[in-house]
Coordinates of C-alpha atoms in Angstrom, one line a residue:
X8 CA 45.6 -30.6 38.2
X9 CA 42.0 -31.8 38.8
X10 CA 38.9 -29.7 39.4
X11 CA 38.7 -30.5 43.1
X12 CA 42.3 -29.4 43.7
X13 CA 41.5 -26.1 42.1
X14 CA 38.6 -25.7 44.5
X15 CA 40.9 -26.0 47.5
X16 CA 43.4 -23.6 46.1
X17 CA 40.6 -21.1 45.4
X18 CA 39.2 -21.4 48.9
X19 CA 42.6 -20.8 50.5
X20 CA 43.1 -17.7 48.3
X21 CA 39.7 -16.4 49.3
X22 CA 40.7 -16.9 52.9
X23 CA 43.9 -14.9 52.2
X24 CA 41.8 -12.0 50.8
X25 CA 39.9 -12.0 54.1
X26 CA 43.2 -12.0 56.0
X27 CA 44.5 -9.0 54.1
X28 CA 41.3 -7.1 54.8
X29 CA 41.5 -7.9 58.5
X30 CA 45.2 -7.5 58.8
X31 CA 45.7 -11.0 60.1
X32 CA 49.2 -12.6 59.7
X33 CA 47.8 -16.2 60.0
X34 CA 44.6 -18.2 60.4
X35 CA 44.5 -21.4 62.4
X36 CA 41.8 -23.9 61.6
X37 CA 41.7 -27.0 63.9
X38 CA 40.1 -30.3 63.1
X39 CA 37.9 -30.2 66.2
X40 CA 34.5 -28.7 67.2
X41 CA 33.3 -26.5 70.0
X42 CA 33.5 -29.5 72.4
X43 CA 37.0 -30.7 71.8
X44 CA 35.7 -33.8 70.0
X45 CA 37.9 -36.2 68.0
X46 CA 35.1 -36.7 65.5
X47 CA 33.3 -33.5 64.5
X48 CA 29.9 -33.2 62.9
X49 CA 29.8 -32.2 59.2
X50 CA 29.4 -28.5 60.2
X51 CA 32.8 -28.5 61.8
X52 CA 34.8 -30.4 59.2
X53 CA 36.6 -27.2 58.3
X54 CA 40.0 -28.6 57.6
X55 CA 38.4 -30.9 55.1
X56 CA 36.4 -28.1 53.4
X57 CA 39.5 -25.9 53.1
X58 CA 42.2 -28.4 52.1
X59 CA 40.5 -31.7 51.1
X60 CA 42.2 -33.7 53.8
X61 CA 39.8 -36.2 55.4
X62 CA 41.9 -37.6 58.2
X63 CA 40.5 -37.6 61.7
X64 CA 43.4 -35.6 63.1
X65 CA 44.8 -32.5 61.4
X66 CA 45.1 -28.8 62.0
X67 CA 45.6 -26.2 59.2
X68 CA 47.6 -22.9 59.3
X69 CA 47.3 -20.4 56.4
X70 CA 49.6 -17.4 56.1
X71 CA 49.8 -15.0 53.2
X72 CA 52.5 -17.1 51.6
X73 CA 52.2 -20.6 53.1
X74 CA 49.5 -23.2 53.9
X75 CA 50.4 -26.1 56.1
X76 CA 48.6 -29.2 57.5
X77 CA 49.9 -30.7 60.7
X78 CA 49.0 -34.4 61.2
X79 CA 50.5 -37.6 62.7
X80 CA 52.1 -40.8 61.4
X81 CA 48.7 -42.5 60.8
X82 CA 47.9 -40.1 58.0
X83 CA 51.2 -39.3 56.3
X84 CA 50.5 -41.4 53.2
X85 CA 46.9 -40.3 53.0
X86 CA 47.9 -36.6 53.4
X87 CA 50.5 -36.7 50.6
X88 CA 47.9 -38.0 48.2
X89 CA 45.0 -35.7 49.3
X90 CA 47.1 -32.5 49.4
X91 CA 48.6 -33.0 46.0
X92 CA 47.9 -29.9 43.9
X93 CA 46.2 -28.0 46.7
X94 CA 49.3 -25.9 47.6
X95 CA 49.1 -27.2 51.2
X96 CA 52.3 -28.6 52.6
X97 CA 52.4 -31.5 55.0
X98 CA 54.0 -30.9 58.4
X99 CA 54.7 -34.2 60.2
X100 CA 53.9 -34.7 63.9
X101 CA 54.9 -37.5 66.3
X102 CA 58.3 -37.8 64.7
X103 CA 61.6 -36.8 66.3
X104 CA 62.1 -33.8 64.1
X105 CA 58.6 -32.4 64.5
X106 CA 58.0 -28.6 64.7
X107 CA 54.5 -28.1 66.1
X108 CA 52.2 -25.2 65.2
X109 CA 53.1 -22.9 68.2
X110 CA 56.8 -23.2 67.6
X111 CA 56.4 -22.8 63.8
X112 CA 54.3 -19.6 64.3
X113 CA 56.9 -18.3 66.7
X114 CA 59.6 -18.8 64.1
X115 CA 57.6 -17.0 61.4
X116 CA 56.3 -14.0 63.4
X117 CA 58.1 -14.1 66.8
X118 CA 55.7 -12.8 69.3
X119 CA 54.3 -10.0 67.1
X120 CA 52.0 -12.0 64.8
X121 CA 48.2 -11.5 64.7
X122 CA 46.8 -15.1 64.6
X123 CA 43.1 -15.5 63.9
X124 CA 41.4 -18.7 65.2
X125 CA 37.9 -20.1 65.1
X126 CA 37.2 -19.4 68.8
X127 CA 34.5 -22.0 68.9
X128 CA 36.8 -24.8 67.6
X129 CA 40.0 -23.9 69.3
X130 CA 40.6 -25.2 72.8
X131 CA 41.8 -22.9 75.6
X132 CA 45.0 -24.8 76.1
X133 CA 45.9 -24.7 72.4
X134 CA 45.0 -21.0 72.1
X135 CA 47.3 -20.1 75.1
X136 CA 50.2 -21.9 73.5
X137 CA 50.1 -19.7 70.4
X138 CA 52.7 -16.9 70.4
X139 CA 51.5 -13.4 69.4
X140 CA 48.0 -11.9 69.5
X141 CA 45.2 -14.4 69.3
X142 CA 42.0 -13.1 67.7
X143 CA 39.0 -15.4 68.3
X144 CA 36.5 -15.3 65.5
X145 CA 33.6 -17.8 66.0
X146 CA 32.7 -19.6 62.8
X147 CA 35.4 -17.9 60.9
X148 CA 34.9 -19.9 57.7
X149 CA 31.2 -19.1 57.6
X150 CA 32.2 -15.9 55.9
X151 CA 33.4 -18.1 52.9
X152 CA 31.5 -21.4 53.4
X153 CA 28.1 -20.3 52.2
X154 CA 26.5 -23.8 52.1
X155 CA 27.9 -24.8 55.5
X156 CA 25.7 -27.5 57.3
X157 CA 23.7 -26.4 60.3
X158 CA 24.2 -27.7 63.8
X159 CA 22.7 -31.2 63.8
X160 CA 19.8 -32.1 66.1
X161 CA 18.9 -35.8 66.0
X162 CA 16.4 -37.4 68.4
X163 CA 17.6 -37.8 71.9
X164 CA 16.9 -40.9 74.1
X165 CA 17.8 -42.3 77.5
X166 CA 19.8 -45.5 78.3
X167 CA 20.3 -47.9 81.1
X168 CA 23.8 -47.8 82.4
X169 CA 23.8 -49.4 85.8
X170 CA 23.7 -46.0 87.7
X171 CA 21.0 -43.3 87.6
X172 CA 21.7 -39.8 86.5
X173 CA 20.7 -38.5 89.9
X174 CA 23.4 -40.7 91.5
X175 CA 26.0 -39.4 89.0
X176 CA 25.0 -35.8 89.5
X177 CA 25.1 -36.1 93.3
X178 CA 28.6 -37.6 93.0
X179 CA 29.8 -34.7 90.9
X180 CA 28.2 -32.1 93.2
X181 CA 30.1 -33.7 96.1
X182 CA 33.3 -33.5 94.2
X183 CA 32.7 -29.8 93.3
X184 CA 31.9 -29.0 97.0
X185 CA 35.2 -30.6 98.0
X186 CA 37.0 -28.3 95.5
X187 CA 35.2 -25.3 96.8
X188 CA 33.3 -24.7 93.5
X189 CA 29.7 -23.7 93.1
X190 CA 29.3 -25.3 89.7
X191 CA 31.0 -26.9 86.7
X192 CA 30.6 -26.4 83.0
X193 CA 30.9 -29.6 81.1
X194 CA 31.8 -29.3 77.4
X195 CA 33.0 -32.8 76.4
X196 CA 30.1 -34.5 74.7
X197 CA 30.9 -38.0 75.9
X198 CA 31.0 -36.8 79.5
X199 CA 27.7 -35.1 79.2
X200 CA 26.1 -38.2 77.6
X201 CA 27.5 -40.4 80.3
X202 CA 26.4 -38.1 83.2
X203 CA 22.9 -37.7 82.0
X204 CA 22.4 -41.3 80.6
X205 CA 21.3 -39.8 77.3
X206 CA 22.3 -40.6 73.7
X207 CA 21.7 -39.2 70.2
X208 CA 23.2 -39.3 66.8
X209 CA 24.5 -35.8 66.2
X210 CA 27.9 -37.0 65.1
X211 CA 28.3 -39.9 62.7
X212 CA 29.3 -43.2 64.5
X213 CA 29.1 -41.4 67.9
X214 CA 25.9 -41.6 69.9
X215 CA 26.3 -38.1 71.2
X216 CA 24.2 -34.9 71.5
X217 CA 25.7 -31.5 70.7
X218 CA 25.3 -29.7 74.0
X219 CA 26.7 -28.1 77.1
X220 CA 25.9 -29.0 80.7
X221 CA 26.0 -26.6 83.6
X222 CA 25.9 -28.4 86.9
X223 CA 25.4 -26.4 90.1
X224 CA 24.9 -27.3 93.8
X225 CA 21.2 -26.8 93.3
X226 CA 20.4 -28.1 89.8
X227 CA 21.6 -28.8 86.3
X228 CA 21.0 -27.0 83.0
X229 CA 21.4 -28.9 79.7
X230 CA 21.9 -26.6 76.7
X231 CA 21.1 -28.6 73.5
X232 CA 19.7 -27.9 70.1
X233 CA 16.2 -29.2 70.9
X234 CA 15.6 -29.3 67.2
X235 CA 14.1 -32.8 67.5
X236 CA 11.7 -31.7 70.2
X237 CA 8.7 -32.7 68.1
X238 CA 10.1 -36.2 67.9
X239 CA 8.2 -38.4 70.5
X240 CA 11.5 -39.9 71.8
X241 CA 13.1 -36.5 72.4
X242 CA 9.9 -35.1 74.0
X243 CA 9.8 -38.1 76.4
X244 CA 13.5 -37.7 77.2
X245 CA 13.1 -34.0 77.9
X246 CA 10.1 -34.7 80.1
X247 CA 12.0 -37.2 82.2
X248 CA 15.0 -34.9 82.6
X249 CA 12.9 -32.0 83.6
X250 CA 11.0 -34.1 86.1
X251 CA 14.3 -35.0 87.7
X252 CA 15.5 -31.4 88.0
X253 CA 17.5 -31.0 84.8
X254 CA 16.4 -28.0 82.9
X255 CA 16.6 -28.4 79.1
X256 CA 17.5 -25.1 77.3
X257 CA 18.5 -23.9 73.8
X258 CA 22.1 -24.6 72.8
X259 CA 22.5 -21.0 71.8
X260 CA 21.8 -19.6 75.3
X261 CA 24.9 -21.0 77.0
X262 CA 26.9 -17.8 76.6
X263 CA 24.1 -15.8 78.3
X264 CA 24.0 -18.4 81.1
X265 CA 27.7 -18.1 81.7
X266 CA 27.6 -14.3 81.8
X267 CA 25.0 -14.6 84.5
X268 CA 26.7 -17.2 86.6
X269 CA 27.8 -16.1 90.1
X270 CA 30.2 -18.1 92.2
X271 CA 33.3 -20.2 91.5
X272 CA 33.1 -22.3 88.3
X273 CA 35.1 -25.4 87.5
X274 CA 36.2 -25.8 83.9
X275 CA 38.4 -28.3 82.0
X276 CA 40.4 -26.2 79.6
X277 CA 41.4 -29.2 77.5
X278 CA 37.8 -29.2 76.1
X279 CA 36.6 -25.7 76.8
X280 CA 36.7 -23.6 73.7
X281 CA 38.3 -20.2 73.4
X282 CA 35.1 -18.3 72.7
X283 CA 33.4 -19.5 75.9
X284 CA 36.5 -18.8 77.9
X285 CA 36.5 -15.2 76.6
X286 CA 32.8 -15.0 77.7
X287 CA 33.8 -16.1 81.2
X288 CA 36.8 -13.9 81.3
X289 CA 34.9 -10.8 80.2
X290 CA 32.2 -11.5 82.8
X291 CA 34.9 -11.7 85.6
X292 CA 33.8 -15.3 86.5
X293 CA 36.0 -16.9 89.2
X294 CA 37.4 -20.0 87.6
X295 CA 39.1 -23.2 88.9
X296 CA 40.8 -24.9 86.0
X297 CA 41.6 -28.6 86.0
X298 CA 41.0 -32.0 84.6
X299 CA 37.3 -33.0 84.6
X300 CA 36.7 -35.8 87.2
X301 CA 34.0 -37.2 85.0
X302 CA 36.4 -38.7 82.4
X303 CA 38.1 -41.0 84.9
X304 CA 34.9 -42.1 86.5
X305 CA 33.4 -42.8 83.1
X306 CA 36.4 -44.9 82.1
X307 CA 35.9 -47.3 85.0
X308 CA 33.0 -49.4 84.0
X309 CA 30.5 -50.7 86.5
X310 CA 29.3 -54.3 86.7
X311 CA 26.2 -53.6 84.5
X312 CA 28.4 -52.0 81.8
X313 CA 31.0 -54.8 82.0
X314 CA 28.4 -57.5 81.6
X315 CA 26.8 -55.6 78.7
X316 CA 30.2 -55.5 77.0
X317 CA 30.9 -59.2 77.6
X318 CA 27.5 -60.1 76.2
X319 CA 27.7 -57.9 73.1
X320 CA 31.2 -59.2 72.2
X321 CA 29.7 -62.6 71.8
X322 CA 27.1 -61.3 69.3
X323 CA 29.7 -59.1 67.6
X324 CA 32.0 -62.1 67.4
X325 CA 29.4 -64.1 65.7
X326 CA 28.9 -61.4 63.1
X327 CA 32.7 -61.3 62.6
X328 CA 33.0 -65.1 62.1
X329 CA 30.0 -65.2 59.7
X330 CA 31.7 -62.4 57.8
X331 CA 35.1 -64.1 57.6
X332 CA 33.5 -67.4 56.6
X333 CA 31.6 -65.6 53.8
X334 CA 34.8 -63.7 52.8
X335 CA 36.9 -66.8 52.5
X336 CA 34.3 -68.9 50.6
X337 CA 33.6 -66.0 48.2
X338 CA 37.2 -65.3 47.3
X339 CA 38.0 -69.0 47.0
X340 CA 34.9 -69.5 44.9
X341 CA 36.0 -67.0 42.4
X342 CA 33.5 -64.3 43.2
X343 CA 34.6 -60.7 42.5
X344 CA 34.6 -59.0 45.9
X345 CA 35.9 -55.5 46.3
X346 CA 37.0 -53.9 49.6
X347 CA 33.8 -51.9 49.6
X348 CA 31.7 -55.0 49.0
X349 CA 33.3 -56.7 52.0
X350 CA 32.7 -53.6 54.2
X351 CA 29.0 -53.5 53.2
X352 CA 28.6 -57.3 53.9
X353 CA 30.1 -57.0 57.4
X354 CA 27.7 -54.1 58.1
X355 CA 24.8 -56.4 57.1
X356 CA 25.9 -59.1 59.5
X357 CA 26.1 -56.6 62.4
X358 CA 22.8 -55.0 61.5
X359 CA 21.0 -58.3 62.2
X360 CA 22.0 -58.0 65.9
X361 CA 18.9 -56.7 67.7
X362 CA 20.9 -54.2 69.9
X363 CA 22.7 -52.8 66.9
X364 CA 22.6 -49.0 66.7
X365 CA 25.1 -48.4 63.9
X366 CA 28.9 -48.8 63.3
X367 CA 31.3 -47.3 65.8
X368 CA 33.5 -45.9 63.1
X369 CA 33.9 -46.2 59.3
X370 CA 35.0 -49.7 58.5
X371 CA 38.6 -50.0 57.3
X372 CA 38.4 -52.7 54.6
X373 CA 41.9 -52.8 53.1
X374 CA 43.6 -55.3 50.8
X375 CA 47.3 -55.5 50.2
X376 CA 48.9 -52.1 49.7
X377 CA 45.7 -50.4 51.0
X378 CA 46.3 -51.8 54.4
X379 CA 49.6 -49.9 54.6
X380 CA 47.5 -46.8 55.5
X381 CA 46.6 -47.3 59.2
X382 CA 43.4 -45.2 58.7
X383 CA 42.6 -46.1 55.1
X384 CA 39.3 -44.9 53.8
X385 CA 37.7 -47.6 51.6
X386 CA 36.5 -46.0 48.4
X387 CA 32.9 -46.7 47.5
X388 CA 33.7 -46.6 43.8
X389 CA 36.7 -48.3 42.2
X390 CA 37.9 -50.0 45.4
X391 CA 40.4 -52.8 44.8
X392 CA 39.2 -56.3 44.2
X393 CA 40.3 -59.0 46.6
X394 CA 42.4 -61.8 45.2
X395 CA 43.3 -65.3 46.4
X396 CA 46.6 -64.3 47.7
X397 CA 48.2 -62.0 50.3
X398 CA 46.7 -60.2 53.3
X399 CA 43.4 -58.5 53.9
X400 CA 42.9 -56.2 56.9
X401 CA 39.5 -55.2 58.4
X402 CA 39.2 -52.8 61.3
X403 CA 35.6 -52.3 62.3
X404 CA 33.2 -52.0 65.2
X405 CA 29.6 -51.6 66.3
X406 CA 27.6 -49.3 68.5
X407 CA 25.0 -51.3 70.5
X408 CA 22.6 -50.3 73.1
X409 CA 24.6 -52.4 75.6
X410 CA 28.2 -51.6 74.5
X411 CA 30.7 -50.6 71.9
X412 CA 33.1 -52.9 69.9
X413 CA 36.3 -52.3 68.0
X414 CA 38.1 -55.2 66.4
X415 CA 40.8 -55.7 63.7
X416 CA 41.6 -58.9 62.0
X417 CA 44.2 -59.4 59.3
X418 CA 43.6 -62.6 57.4
X419 CA 45.3 -64.4 54.6
X420 CA 43.3 -64.7 51.4
X421 CA 45.7 -67.2 49.9
X422 CA 49.4 -67.7 49.6
X423 CA 51.5 -65.2 51.5
X424 CA 55.1 -64.1 51.1
X425 CA 57.7 -64.8 53.7
X426 CA 57.8 -61.2 54.7
X427 CA 54.0 -61.1 55.1
X428 CA 54.2 -64.1 57.4
X429 CA 57.0 -62.6 59.4
X430 CA 55.1 -59.3 59.9
X431 CA 51.9 -61.2 60.7
X432 CA 53.6 -63.3 63.3
X433 CA 55.6 -60.6 65.0
X434 CA 52.6 -58.3 65.3
X435 CA 50.6 -61.2 66.9
X436 CA 53.5 -61.8 69.3
X437 CA 53.3 -58.2 70.4
X438 CA 49.5 -58.5 70.8
X439 CA 49.8 -61.6 72.9
X440 CA 52.5 -60.1 75.1
X441 CA 50.3 -57.2 76.1
X442 CA 47.2 -59.5 76.5
X443 CA 49.2 -61.7 78.9
X444 CA 50.6 -58.8 80.9
X445 CA 50.5 -58.8 84.7
X446 CA 51.5 -55.5 86.3
X447 CA 51.5 -53.7 89.7
X448 CA 48.6 -51.5 90.7
X449 CA 49.2 -47.9 89.7
X450 CA 50.9 -48.8 86.4
X451 CA 50.1 -46.5 83.5
X452 CA 49.7 -47.6 79.9
X453 CA 52.9 -45.9 78.8
X454 CA 54.8 -48.2 81.1
X455 CA 53.6 -51.4 79.4
X456 CA 53.4 -50.1 75.8
X457 CA 56.8 -51.6 75.0
X458 CA 55.5 -55.1 75.7
X459 CA 53.6 -54.9 72.4
X460 CA 56.6 -53.4 70.5
X461 CA 59.5 -55.5 71.8
X462 CA 58.9 -58.4 69.4
X463 CA 58.9 -56.0 66.5
X464 CA 61.9 -54.0 67.8
X465 CA 64.0 -57.1 68.1
X466 CA 63.5 -57.4 64.3
X467 CA 64.1 -53.6 63.8
X468 CA 60.4 -53.0 63.0
X469 CA 57.9 -50.6 64.5
X470 CA 54.6 -48.8 64.1
X471 CA 53.8 -45.1 64.5
X472 CA 50.4 -45.1 66.2
X473 CA 49.5 -45.9 69.8
X474 CA 49.0 -49.5 71.0
X475 CA 45.8 -49.0 72.8
X476 CA 43.0 -46.5 73.5
X477 CA 40.1 -46.5 75.9
X478 CA 36.6 -47.3 74.7
X479 CA 33.2 -46.2 76.0
X480 CA 30.0 -48.0 76.9
X481 CA 27.7 -47.2 73.9
X482 CA 29.8 -44.0 73.6
X483 CA 33.0 -43.1 71.8
X484 CA 35.2 -45.7 70.2
X485 CA 38.2 -43.7 71.3
X486 CA 38.0 -42.4 74.9
X487 CA 40.5 -41.6 77.7
X488 CA 41.9 -40.7 80.0
X489 CA 43.9 -43.9 79.9
X490 CA 45.8 -45.2 76.9
X491 CA 48.6 -47.5 76.0
X492 CA 51.2 -45.6 73.9
X493 CA 54.6 -44.1 74.2
X494 CA 53.6 -40.6 75.3
X495 CA 53.9 -40.0 79.1
X496 CA 50.3 -40.3 80.2
X497 CA 50.4 -40.9 84.0
X498 CA 46.8 -42.2 84.2
X499 CA 46.9 -45.7 85.8
X500 CA 45.1 -48.6 84.3
X501 CA 42.3 -49.4 86.8
X502 CA 40.1 -52.4 87.1
X503 CA 37.0 -51.8 85.0
X504 CA 38.8 -49.9 82.3
X505 CA 38.5 -51.3 78.8
X506 CA 41.4 -50.6 76.4
X507 CA 42.4 -51.8 73.0
X508 CA 45.4 -53.9 72.2
X509 CA 46.4 -53.2 68.6
X510 CA 50.0 -53.3 67.5
X511 CA 50.7 -53.2 63.7
X512 CA 53.2 -52.9 61.0
X513 CA 52.8 -51.0 57.7
X514 CA 54.9 -51.3 54.5
X515 CA 54.0 -48.6 51.9
X516 CA 53.0 -50.1 48.6
X517 CA 53.0 -53.6 49.9
X518 CA 50.9 -54.6 52.9
X519 CA 49.8 -53.8 56.5
X520 CA 49.1 -56.0 59.5
X521 CA 47.2 -55.1 62.7
X522 CA 45.6 -57.4 65.3
X523 CA 43.2 -55.8 67.7
X524 CA 41.1 -57.0 70.7
X525 CA 39.6 -55.1 73.6
X526 CA 41.0 -55.8 77.0
X527 CA 39.2 -55.4 80.4
X528 CA 41.6 -54.5 83.2
X529 CA 40.9 -56.8 86.2
X530 CA 42.2 -57.2 89.8
X531 CA 44.8 -60.0 89.8
X532 CA 45.2 -60.3 93.6
X533 CA 47.6 -59.1 96.2
X534 CA 50.7 -60.5 98.0
X535 CA 53.6 -59.2 100.0
X536 CA 54.8 -57.3 96.9
X537 CA 51.6 -55.3 96.5
X538 CA 48.4 -55.4 94.4
X539 CA 48.4 -56.7 90.9
X540 CA 46.4 -56.1 87.7
X541 CA 45.9 -58.1 84.5
X542 CA 43.7 -58.2 81.4
X543 CA 40.6 -60.2 80.4
X544 CA 40.1 -60.3 76.7
X545 CA 36.6 -59.3 75.7
X546 CA 36.8 -59.7 71.9
X547 CA 35.8 -63.1 70.5
X548 CA 37.0 -63.9 67.0
X549 CA 39.7 -66.4 66.0
X550 CA 43.2 -65.5 64.9
X551 CA 44.0 -67.2 61.6
X552 CA 47.0 -69.5 62.1
X553 CA 47.6 -70.3 58.5
X554 CA 49.7 -67.2 58.0
X555 CA 51.8 -67.8 61.1
X556 CA 55.5 -68.8 61.3
X557 CA 55.0 -71.1 64.4
X558 CA 58.7 -71.3 65.0
X559 CA 58.7 -67.6 66.0
X560 CA 56.3 -68.2 68.8
X561 CA 57.5 -69.4 72.2
X562 CA 55.7 -71.9 74.4
X563 CA 53.7 -69.3 76.4
X564 CA 52.6 -67.5 73.2
X565 CA 51.5 -70.8 71.7
X566 CA 49.6 -71.7 74.8
X567 CA 47.8 -68.3 74.9
X568 CA 46.9 -68.5 71.2
X569 CA 45.6 -72.0 71.4
X570 CA 43.6 -71.2 74.5
X571 CA 42.1 -68.1 73.0
X572 CA 41.1 -69.8 69.8
X573 CA 39.7 -72.7 71.8
X574 CA 37.6 -70.3 73.8
X575 CA 36.3 -68.6 70.7
X576 CA 35.1 -72.0 69.3
X577 CA 33.6 -73.1 72.6
X578 CA 31.7 -69.8 73.0
X579 CA 30.7 -69.2 69.4
X580 CA 30.7 -72.5 67.6
X581 CA 27.5 -73.8 69.3
X582 CA 25.7 -70.6 68.0
X583 CA 26.7 -71.0 64.4
X584 CA 25.0 -73.0 61.6
X585 CA 26.7 -76.4 60.9
X586 CA 28.8 -75.4 57.9
X587 CA 30.1 -72.3 59.6
X588 CA 30.7 -74.2 62.9
X589 CA 32.8 -76.8 61.0
X590 CA 34.8 -74.1 59.3
X591 CA 35.4 -72.3 62.7
X592 CA 36.5 -75.7 64.2
X593 CA 39.1 -76.0 61.5
X594 CA 40.3 -72.5 62.0
X595 CA 40.7 -72.9 65.8
X596 CA 42.7 -76.1 65.9
X597 CA 45.8 -75.8 68.1
X598 CA 49.2 -75.3 66.6

């Protein structure tokens, strides 16, 4: 057993000592933060600190005789490796036999258990689902985590987004008035950033500001760290906001503000944390609980945002093509290129784009067996070297001042096996089927998810993750409320929404395949049968046809693929140097 594994065992035992002293039966540590974020800042990576698991989705339960991590199919392989020797057992979710945390706790303690949670990092909906007595302890691990990072406070700046913050705030106030509410507490960071047209860098890869926003009929109060107030950019932003009637106040004062609120307050309990809910409850605040209207409005991009996304996908596509050209020539030329080297080089190409603000997530650079982990973390040291054979998968994206990108390309580095070619082709068939979809207005993503899976299903193959997620405009790379997956999300796909199309297949110890573009939902017209929707593909980067089994594609699939690759060359070829343009021409010839 290695030294790091001993550390995690030791930390869990120290937590159990605290449990005995407090008479707690179990402690629940979620993978979130006080705002229900998918990606927490370093301060709130509590599951990682306690167990060593680095996946983006995972919750941890510790009892006096058991420690368990609950995570989904994307992280099973990773979790088994990272939890080895820690004493933490993997509990699988999104599988038919799943037993989720509330049910598991109920089996262990009935309704009599005392369950301690970090009240700041446990959402109201989750806390309510837990059987027994829930004890909210804000920053529960701070009693043990002595060198815990502070709340981040990076410089804050404003952005152009096609609509002023005054217009957005007025729209929200009208909605609140219609619901009979005097105010709304916004806790989701992407909603706050969108509403105020502000951005920061408090969370890696996410241009967000750790904050709360209280909107009332007469004003707005933004509670943020203000730690960067001496920064000229932040000072200018604060000055603009305050001149427009948005008071900027310390993050720590939100509790006091809520205790003093009078009237009826709208809250979204899917992102409201348990500690703030208890503050509101103890103050006797009249609450209206529901789904925030901001998420849906944010998801439907305006024309300014759509044009920004179209434009940045041209530049991002150029970076991708330059990278793939470099990759192929380097590997074929005998250079020793590791997965990490490739990820660094792609980042360099993107960083040359003037609007580049950073990556939108950690690049997944995965060769051969590494690609069998859907959310593989490329090691900085000792990462596998790319060889002139098999498949290489790269899932990456950029944050730009005019949009956010997310693209996956799986490319052959040399000779591929028959199975690799089959998987490559079947996944591409699924991708194309979704990209070509035409569907009635009001259709939800769950109703068309099967289009991307059916080519795989016919060959008795499948993938465990969702097919598509929403994406923000210089915001989160994963956003809702829409998605394309098998869970029953009734949110319809509306014109202006941008969603990913990324079916895959993963064979442990062998290879992984995923093909991903971003799709803009568009109006496809109306007739006597109703109104129709379709997709416009935003992403521009060729699909390599050398690993295809053309006989598996039908006429419509061939037509789509040839048309897409032709569009890629017509759009990007003229912007590339001669050698790269000739290479791209050869890659985009029709099959």
